[in-house]
Amino acid sequence: MSSTGPRFDSLGAATASVGGRGGFLRPLMWLGGLIAAGCAMAVGALLAVFTAIAVAVIAVVAGVVMFLMGMASRARRNTGGPRKGRRRTDDDDTVIEAHKVDGTWVAYGWERSGR
């Protein structure tokens, strides 16, 4: 179905070469299309700006989290946090006291974590 027949001439759908004129609504439709295209570009630009802001905020938050994780790791290393997988050295100030009670040695001052 084509929109160039005599039925649509009064709406301005006829081309300039067919009727000699472009029709009454042709400039208005062109102006409406121009306004719609401008609005679509404005909305697209606004969405692009919001996306860029969201990416920047995510990057800043990730940077802060990584900074805090590094500081916590450094503090844990310097204060001597849990020593999983490390061998005991002479620098460790862990003292275990043991006494013989009824033929069995009983240690004090040593408790396993996770019990």
mmCIF file of C-alpha atoms in Angstrom:
data_model
loop_
_atom_site.group_PDB
_atom_site.id
_atom_site.type_symbol
_atom_site.label_atom_id
_atom_site.label_comp_id
_atom_site.label_asym_id
_atom_site.label_seq_id
_atom_site.Cartn_x
_atom_site.Cartn_y
_atom_site.Cartn_z
ATOM 1 C CA MET A 1 0.000 0.000 0.000
ATOM 2 C CA SER A 2 1.508 3.272 -1.038
ATOM 3 C CA SER A 3 0.893 6.688 0.486
ATOM 4 C CA THR A 4 1.254 8.666 -2.765
ATOM 5 C CA GLY A 5 -2.248 8.158 -4.133
ATOM 6 C CA PRO A 6 -4.881 10.868 -4.525
ATOM 7 C CA ARG A 7 -6.322 9.892 -1.153
ATOM 8 C CA PHE A 8 -3.307 11.313 0.724
ATOM 9 C CA ASP A 9 -2.798 14.482 -1.319
ATOM 10 C CA SER A 10 -4.821 16.592 1.065
ATOM 11 C CA LEU A 11 -2.623 15.497 4.007
ATOM 12 C CA GLY A 12 0.543 16.713 2.374
ATOM 13 C CA ALA A 13 1.955 13.272 1.548
ATOM 14 C CA ALA A 14 2.209 14.005 -2.174
ATOM 15 C CA THR A 15 5.633 14.749 -3.540
ATOM 16 C CA ALA A 16 6.474 18.089 -5.116
ATOM 17 C CA SER A 17 6.799 16.591 -8.594
ATOM 18 C CA VAL A 18 3.343 14.966 -8.600
ATOM 19 C CA GLY A 19 1.101 17.862 -7.730
ATOM 20 C CA GLY A 20 3.415 20.727 -8.417
ATOM 21 C CA ARG A 21 3.215 21.612 -4.722
ATOM 22 C CA GLY A 22 4.394 19.836 -1.626
ATOM 23 C CA GLY A 23 1.068 19.947 0.165
ATOM 24 C CA PHE A 24 -0.088 21.926 3.141
ATOM 25 C CA LEU A 25 1.212 19.695 5.941
ATOM 26 C CA ARG A 26 4.574 18.837 4.390
ATOM 27 C CA PRO A 27 6.535 21.684 6.042
ATOM 28 C CA LEU A 28 4.803 20.990 9.354
ATOM 29 C CA MET A 29 5.678 17.284 9.175
ATOM 30 C CA TRP A 30 9.254 18.196 8.320
ATOM 31 C CA LEU A 31 9.388 20.562 11.299
ATOM 32 C CA GLY A 32 7.839 17.904 13.562
ATOM 33 C CA GLY A 33 10.433 15.362 12.409
ATOM 34 C CA LEU A 34 13.200 17.860 13.045
ATOM 35 C CA ILE A 35 11.906 18.553 16.568
ATOM 36 C CA ALA A 36 11.525 14.815 17.288
ATOM 37 C CA ALA A 37 15.082 14.132 16.075
ATOM 38 C CA GLY A 38 16.409 16.966 18.260
ATOM 39 C CA CYS A 39 14.581 15.610 21.302
ATOM 40 C CA ALA A 40 15.908 12.103 20.619
ATOM 41 C CA MET A 41 19.469 13.423 20.393
ATOM 42 C CA ALA A 42 19.043 15.403 23.607
ATOM 43 C CA VAL A 43 17.727 12.346 25.476
ATOM 44 C CA GLY A 44 20.576 10.228 24.069
ATOM 45 C CA ALA A 45 23.169 12.788 25.156
ATOM 46 C CA LEU A 46 21.608 13.013 28.620
ATOM 47 C CA LEU A 47 21.672 9.220 29.003
ATOM 48 C CA ALA A 48 25.310 9.147 27.869
ATOM 49 C CA VAL A 49 26.207 11.742 30.505
ATOM 50 C CA PHE A 50 24.413 9.768 33.234
ATOM 51 C CA THR A 51 26.211 6.588 32.153
ATOM 52 C CA ALA A 52 29.580 8.339 32.249
ATOM 53 C CA ILE A 53 28.834 9.695 35.736
ATOM 54 C CA ALA A 54 27.809 6.225 36.941
ATOM 55 C CA VAL A 55 31.029 4.684 35.590
ATOM 56 C CA ALA A 56 33.091 7.421 37.261
ATOM 57 C CA VAL A 57 31.350 6.897 40.616
ATOM 58 C CA ILE A 58 31.882 3.142 40.396
ATOM 59 C CA ALA A 59 35.581 3.698 39.651
ATOM 60 C CA VAL A 60 35.978 6.070 42.615
ATOM 61 C CA VAL A 61 34.212 3.669 45.000
ATOM 62 C CA ALA A 62 36.328 0.762 43.749
ATOM 63 C CA GLY A 63 39.472 2.837 44.264
ATOM 64 C CA VAL A 64 38.454 3.695 47.825
ATOM 65 C CA VAL A 65 37.692 0.049 48.570
ATOM 66 C CA MET A 66 41.068 -1.047 47.190
ATOM 67 C CA PHE A 67 42.838 1.665 49.209
ATOM 68 C CA LEU A 68 41.105 0.591 52.420
ATOM 69 C CA MET A 69 41.859 -3.060 51.694
ATOM 70 C CA GLY A 70 45.542 -2.228 51.242
ATOM 71 C CA MET A 71 45.604 -0.239 54.476
ATOM 72 C CA ALA A 72 43.909 -3.077 56.371
ATOM 73 C CA SER A 73 46.320 -5.610 54.905
ATOM 74 C CA ARG A 74 49.302 -3.465 55.865
ATOM 75 C CA ALA A 75 47.942 -2.951 59.391
ATOM 76 C CA ARG A 76 47.318 -6.664 59.767
ATOM 77 C CA ARG A 77 50.866 -7.435 58.616
ATOM 78 C CA ASN A 78 52.425 -4.867 60.953
ATOM 79 C CA THR A 79 50.432 -5.791 64.050
ATOM 80 C CA GLY A 80 50.944 -9.527 63.656
ATOM 81 C CA GLY A 81 47.458 -10.741 62.865
ATOM 82 C CA PRO A 82 46.606 -14.416 62.436
ATOM 83 C CA ARG A 83 49.610 -16.376 61.217
ATOM 84 C CA LYS A 84 48.130 -18.988 58.958
ATOM 85 C CA GLY A 85 50.756 -20.975 57.151
ATOM 86 C CA ARG A 86 53.729 -19.217 58.768
ATOM 87 C CA ARG A 87 56.449 -21.056 60.625
ATOM 88 C CA ARG A 88 57.180 -20.174 64.162
ATOM 89 C CA THR A 89 60.301 -18.075 64.580
ATOM 90 C CA ASP A 90 62.350 -17.141 67.605
ATOM 91 C CA ASP A 91 60.883 -13.648 67.453
ATOM 92 C CA ASP A 92 57.433 -14.921 68.432
ATOM 93 C CA ASP A 93 56.710 -14.088 72.029
ATOM 94 C CA THR A 94 54.366 -17.042 72.529
ATOM 95 C CA VAL A 95 54.999 -18.739 75.846
ATOM 96 C CA ILE A 96 53.487 -22.094 76.669
ATOM 97 C CA GLU A 97 53.567 -23.235 80.254
ATOM 98 C CA ALA A 98 53.304 -26.960 80.959
ATOM 99 C CA HIS A 99 53.053 -28.947 84.186
ATOM 100 C CA LYS A 100 53.090 -32.644 84.813
ATOM 101 C CA VAL A 101 49.850 -33.700 86.452
ATOM 102 C CA ASP A 102 49.421 -37.383 87.379
ATOM 103 C CA GLY A 103 51.978 -38.529 84.818
ATOM 104 C CA THR A 104 50.524 -36.429 81.989
ATOM 105 C CA TRP A 105 51.802 -33.115 80.719
ATOM 106 C CA VAL A 106 49.189 -30.350 80.741
ATOM 107 C CA ALA A 107 49.885 -27.148 78.760
ATOM 108 C CA TYR A 108 48.556 -23.738 79.749
ATOM 109 C CA GLY A 109 48.483 -20.608 77.623
ATOM 110 C CA TRP A 110 47.909 -22.333 74.303
ATOM 111 C CA GLU A 111 44.517 -22.580 72.699
ATOM 112 C CA ARG A 112 43.739 -23.491 69.149
ATOM 113 C CA SER A 113 41.687 -20.967 67.245
ATOM 114 C CA GLY A 114 38.503 -22.155 65.615
ATOM 115 C CA ARG A 115 37.280 -24.344 68.454
#
